[in-house]
mmCIF file of N, CA and C in Angstrom:
data_model
loop_
_atom_site.group_PDB
_atom_site.id
_atom_site.type_symbol
_atom_site.label_atom_id
_atom_site.label_comp_id
_atom_site.label_asym_id
_atom_site.label_seq_id
_atom_site.Cartn_x
_atom_site.Cartn_y
_atom_site.Cartn_z
ATOM 1 N N MET A 153 -1.483 81.247 31.560
ATOM 2 C CA MET A 153 0.367 80.618 31.318
ATOM 3 C C MET A 153 0.291 79.726 31.671
ATOM 4 N N MET A 154 1.157 79.247 30.966
ATOM 5 C CA MET A 154 1.902 77.361 31.515
ATOM 6 C C MET A 154 3.467 78.042 32.143
ATOM 7 N N THR A 155 3.769 76.882 33.138
ATOM 8 C CA THR A 155 5.061 76.708 32.997
ATOM 9 C C THR A 155 5.838 76.016 32.454
ATOM 10 N N LYS A 156 7.155 75.854 32.366
ATOM 11 C CA LYS A 156 8.137 75.126 31.705
ATOM 12 C C LYS A 156 7.814 73.995 31.795
ATOM 13 N N GLU A 157 7.560 73.254 32.877
ATOM 14 C CA GLU A 157 7.485 72.343 33.132
ATOM 15 C C GLU A 157 5.927 71.575 32.239
ATOM 16 N N GLU A 158 5.298 72.290 32.223
ATOM 17 C CA GLU A 158 3.651 71.939 31.493
ATOM 18 C C GLU A 158 4.219 72.133 29.620
ATOM 19 N N LYS A 159 4.561 72.860 29.254
ATOM 20 C CA LYS A 159 5.131 73.131 28.284
ATOM 21 C C LYS A 159 5.744 72.005 27.637
ATOM 22 N N ILE A 160 6.721 71.367 28.707
ATOM 23 C CA ILE A 160 7.427 70.285 28.109
ATOM 24 C C ILE A 160 6.583 69.192 27.950
ATOM 25 N N LYS A 161 5.405 68.445 28.496
ATOM 26 C CA LYS A 161 5.143 67.607 28.789
ATOM 27 C C LYS A 161 4.017 68.405 27.885
ATOM 28 N N LEU A 162 3.977 69.268 27.561
ATOM 29 C CA LEU A 162 2.612 69.612 26.700
ATOM 30 C C LEU A 162 3.227 68.976 25.095
ATOM 31 N N LYS A 163 4.392 69.325 24.711
ATOM 32 C CA LYS A 163 5.200 68.918 23.384
ATOM 33 C C LYS A 163 5.339 67.748 23.516
ATOM 34 N N GLU A 164 5.324 66.690 24.233
ATOM 35 C CA GLU A 164 5.831 65.296 24.165
ATOM 36 C C GLU A 164 4.308 65.071 24.126
ATOM 37 N N MET A 165 2.227 65.588 24.385
ATOM 38 C CA MET A 165 1.412 65.510 22.936
ATOM 39 C C MET A 165 1.020 65.568 22.302
ATOM 40 N N LEU A 166 2.147 66.172 21.795
ATOM 41 C CA LEU A 166 1.898 66.409 20.161
ATOM 42 C C LEU A 166 2.030 65.900 19.097
ATOM 43 N N PRO A 167 1.439 66.530 17.658
ATOM 44 C CA PRO A 167 1.903 65.307 16.668
ATOM 45 C C PRO A 167 3.007 64.464 16.165
ATOM 46 N N PRO A 168 3.790 64.686 15.123
ATOM 47 C CA PRO A 168 4.306 64.402 14.266
ATOM 48 C C PRO A 168 4.652 66.068 13.710
ATOM 49 N N LYS A 169 5.700 66.951 13.579
ATOM 50 C CA LYS A 169 5.266 67.991 12.549
ATOM 51 C C LYS A 169 4.403 69.173 13.142
ATOM 52 N N TRP A 170 4.914 68.980 14.676
ATOM 53 C CA TRP A 170 3.584 70.433 15.039
ATOM 54 C C TRP A 170 3.740 71.699 15.035
ATOM 55 N N VAL A 171 5.186 71.433 15.348
ATOM 56 C CA VAL A 171 5.568 73.339 14.886
ATOM 57 C C VAL A 171 4.600 73.742 13.455
ATOM 58 N N SER A 172 4.690 72.894 12.347
ATOM 59 C CA SER A 172 4.466 73.585 10.990
ATOM 60 C C SER A 172 2.809 73.629 11.379
ATOM 61 N N LEU A 173 1.876 72.748 12.318
ATOM 62 C CA LEU A 173 0.472 73.010 12.117
ATOM 63 C C LEU A 173 0.358 74.759 13.017
ATOM 64 N N ILE A 174 1.300 74.388 14.091
ATOM 65 C CA ILE A 174 0.971 75.604 14.970
ATOM 66 C C ILE A 174 1.361 76.942 13.820
ATOM 67 N N VAL A 175 2.457 76.948 13.306
ATOM 68 C CA VAL A 175 2.396 78.038 12.390
ATOM 69 C C VAL A 175 1.098 78.266 11.419
ATOM 70 N N ASN A 176 0.940 77.396 10.429
ATOM 71 C CA ASN A 176 -0.182 77.916 10.139
ATOM 72 C C ASN A 176 -1.358 77.747 10.868
ATOM 73 N N GLY A 177 -1.549 78.044 11.876
ATOM 74 C CA GLY A 177 -2.954 78.424 12.392
ATOM 75 C C GLY A 177 -2.294 79.657 13.102
ATOM 76 N N THR A 178 -1.573 80.372 13.101
ATOM 77 C CA THR A 178 -1.176 81.456 14.385
ATOM 78 C C THR A 178 -0.371 82.905 13.423
ATOM 79 N N GLY A 179 0.391 82.231 12.328
ATOM 80 C CA GLY A 179 1.236 82.857 11.355
ATOM 81 C C GLY A 179 2.794 83.221 12.181
ATOM 82 N N LEU A 180 2.563 82.973 12.736
ATOM 83 C CA LEU A 180 3.957 83.060 14.137
ATOM 84 C C LEU A 180 4.566 82.755 13.612
ATOM 85 N N SER A 181 6.338 82.613 13.802
ATOM 86 C CA SER A 181 7.765 81.696 12.970
ATOM 87 C C SER A 181 7.957 80.297 13.837
ATOM 88 N N GLU A 182 8.728 79.415 12.737
ATOM 89 C CA GLU A 182 8.647 78.711 13.656
ATOM 90 C C GLU A 182 9.459 78.649 14.787
ATOM 91 N N SER A 183 10.139 79.356 14.530
ATOM 92 C CA SER A 183 11.872 79.509 15.578
ATOM 93 C C SER A 183 11.118 80.284 17.053
ATOM 94 N N TYR A 184 10.227 81.216 16.728
ATOM 95 C CA TYR A 184 9.230 81.520 17.878
ATOM 96 C C TYR A 184 8.774 80.845 18.367
ATOM 97 N N ILE A 185 7.632 79.942 17.737
ATOM 98 C CA ILE A 185 7.248 78.783 18.352
ATOM 99 C C ILE A 185 8.225 78.172 19.590
ATOM 100 N N ARG A 186 8.883 77.778 18.917
ATOM 101 C CA ARG A 186 9.542 76.647 19.424
ATOM 102 C C ARG A 186 10.161 77.528 20.766
ATOM 103 N N LYS A 187 10.780 78.929 20.780
ATOM 104 C CA LYS A 187 11.053 79.182 21.969
ATOM 105 C C LYS A 187 9.824 79.136 22.806
ATOM 106 N N VAL A 188 8.832 79.460 22.659
ATOM 107 C CA VAL A 188 7.071 79.576 23.791
ATOM 108 C C VAL A 188 7.091 78.259 24.501
ATOM 109 N N LEU A 189 7.212 77.008 23.311
ATOM 110 C CA LEU A 189 7.112 75.880 24.588
ATOM 111 C C LEU A 189 8.340 75.205 25.022
ATOM 112 N N SER A 190 9.681 76.059 24.664
ATOM 113 C CA SER A 190 11.007 75.618 25.156
ATOM 114 C C SER A 190 10.374 76.230 26.339
ATOM 115 N N GLY A 191 9.723 76.681 26.574
ATOM 116 C CA GLY A 191 10.068 77.990 27.996
ATOM 117 C C GLY A 191 10.758 79.210 27.991
ATOM 118 N N ASP A 192 11.335 79.271 26.823
ATOM 119 C CA ASP A 192 12.084 81.017 26.625
ATOM 120 C C ASP A 192 11.397 82.061 27.046
ATOM 121 N N ARG A 193 10.081 81.696 25.954
ATOM 122 C CA ARG A 193 8.971 83.109 25.469
ATOM 123 C C ARG A 193 8.078 82.804 26.551
ATOM 124 N N SER A 194 6.609 83.890 26.340
ATOM 125 C CA SER A 194 5.734 82.716 26.490
ATOM 126 C C SER A 194 4.484 83.540 25.333
ATOM 127 N N ASN A 195 3.234 83.028 25.228
ATOM 128 C CA ASN A 195 1.739 83.670 24.214
ATOM 129 C C ASN A 195 1.315 83.023 24.231
ATOM 130 N N LEU A 196 -0.203 83.344 24.590
ATOM 131 C CA LEU A 196 -0.995 82.984 24.894
ATOM 132 C C LEU A 196 -1.733 82.055 23.615
ATOM 133 N N LEU A 197 -1.607 82.710 22.657
ATOM 134 C CA LEU A 197 -2.034 82.020 21.551
ATOM 135 C C LEU A 197 -1.102 81.181 20.896
ATOM 136 N N ILE A 198 -0.356 80.676 21.509
ATOM 137 C CA ILE A 198 0.945 79.898 20.925
ATOM 138 C C ILE A 198 0.363 78.847 21.524
ATOM 139 N N GLU A 199 0.341 79.519 23.490
ATOM 140 C CA GLU A 199 0.029 77.609 24.104
ATOM 141 C C GLU A 199 -1.706 77.518 24.046
ATOM 142 N N GLU A 200 -2.436 77.869 23.411
ATOM 143 C CA GLU A 200 -3.711 77.567 23.014
ATOM 144 C C GLU A 200 -3.567 77.169 22.209
ATOM 145 N N GLU A 201 -3.198 77.412 21.098
ATOM 146 C CA GLU A 201 -2.784 76.675 19.923
ATOM 147 C C GLU A 201 -2.446 74.891 20.068
ATOM 148 N N ALA A 202 -1.115 74.927 20.480
ATOM 149 C CA ALA A 202 -1.019 74.107 21.292
ATOM 150 C C ALA A 202 -1.520 72.941 21.933
ATOM 151 N N LEU A 203 -2.455 73.309 22.879
ATOM 152 C CA LEU A 203 -3.503 72.655 23.532
ATOM 153 C C LEU A 203 -4.463 72.361 23.031
ATOM 154 N N LYS A 204 -5.280 72.827 21.840
ATOM 155 C CA LYS A 204 -5.852 72.458 20.653
ATOM 156 C C LYS A 204 -5.307 70.833 20.119
ATOM 157 N N LEU A 205 -4.266 71.226 19.798
ATOM 158 C CA LEU A 205 -3.589 70.265 18.862
ATOM 159 C C LEU A 205 -3.133 69.303 19.252
ATOM 160 N N ALA A 206 -2.911 69.491 20.720
ATOM 161 C CA ALA A 206 -2.541 67.892 21.517
ATOM 162 C C ALA A 206 -4.311 67.534 21.504
ATOM 163 N N LYS A 207 -4.944 67.602 22.283
ATOM 164 C CA LYS A 207 -6.070 67.703 22.085
ATOM 165 C C LYS A 207 -6.867 66.720 21.371
ATOM 166 N N GLU A 208 -6.887 67.190 19.616
ATOM 167 C CA GLU A 208 -7.075 66.800 18.590
ATOM 168 C C GLU A 208 -6.358 65.424 18.484
ATOM 169 N N TYR A 209 -5.316 65.397 18.730
ATOM 170 C CA TYR A 209 -4.415 64.331 18.149
ATOM 171 C C TYR A 209 -4.157 63.236 19.324
ATOM 172 N N GLN A 210 -4.926 63.274 20.579
ATOM 173 C CA GLN A 210 -4.614 62.280 21.763
ATOM 174 C C GLN A 210 -6.388 62.107 21.896
ATOM 175 N N ALA A 211 -6.925 62.959 20.913
ATOM 176 C CA ALA A 211 -8.311 62.108 20.833
ATOM 177 C C ALA A 211 -8.462 61.250 19.743
ATOM 178 N N LYS A 212 -7.792 61.630 18.511
ATOM 179 C CA LYS A 212 -7.478 60.316 17.313
ATOM 180 C C LYS A 212 -6.558 59.230 17.772
ATOM 181 N N ALA A 213 -5.788 59.489 18.547
ATOM 182 C CA ALA A 213 -4.854 58.657 18.724
ATOM 183 C C ALA A 213 -5.694 57.369 20.151
ATOM 184 N N SER A 214 -6.221 57.609 20.358
ATOM 185 C CA SER A 214 -7.028 57.198 21.770
ATOM 186 C C SER A 214 -8.526 56.149 20.930
ATOM 187 N N LYS A 215 -8.797 56.741 19.505
ATOM 188 C CA LYS A 215 -9.890 56.388 18.776
ATOM 189 C C LYS A 215 -9.442 55.328 18.352
ATOM 190 N N ILE A 216 -7.972 55.564 17.724
ATOM 191 C CA ILE A 216 -7.840 54.502 16.503
ATOM 192 C C ILE A 216 -7.610 53.078 18.099
ATOM 193 N N GLU A 217 -7.053 53.555 19.228
ATOM 194 C CA GLU A 217 -6.552 52.720 20.117
ATOM 195 C C GLU A 217 -7.796 51.756 20.387
ATOM 196 N N GLN A 218 -8.495 52.070 20.326
ATOM 197 C CA GLN A 218 -9.811 51.261 21.032
ATOM 198 C C GLN A 218 -10.526 50.601 19.691
ATOM 199 N N LEU A 219 -10.060 51.153 18.371
ATOM 200 C CA LEU A 219 -10.123 50.330 17.190
ATOM 201 C C LEU A 219 -9.616 48.810 17.063
ATOM 202 N N LYS A 220 -8.264 49.392 17.295
ATOM 203 C CA LYS A 220 -7.739 48.424 17.615
ATOM 204 C C LYS A 220 -7.391 47.200 18.192
ATOM 205 N N LYS A 221 -8.004 47.661 19.327
ATOM 206 C CA LYS A 221 -8.492 46.260 20.967
ATOM 207 C C LYS A 221 -10.329 45.703 20.139
ATOM 208 N N SER A 222 -11.007 46.210 19.703
ATOM 209 C CA SER A 222 -12.266 45.418 19.900
ATOM 210 C C SER A 222 -11.444 45.052 18.150
ATOM 211 N N ILE A 223 -10.681 45.158 17.354
ATOM 212 C CA ILE A 223 -10.670 44.410 16.009
ATOM 213 C C ILE A 223 -9.501 43.313 16.846
ATOM 214 N N LEU A 224 -8.243 43.362 17.111
ATOM 215 C CA LEU A 224 -7.876 42.235 17.577
ATOM 216 C C LEU A 224 -8.266 41.798 18.594
#
């Protein structure tokens, strides 16, 4: 289980339109997902999906930064 502070930090690392991506991955409602990641509720499935999504997004962002540095 994640703390409220961890969830807030995680939300900052998620890509734009992250809620719809998690809705597609879990089948749960958008409002419930927002409540979970704001710290009002707890759901391990949503937390797991959000962590996976953040990891993928951060990896892509890192790769893009490396490409920019190598080209520019």
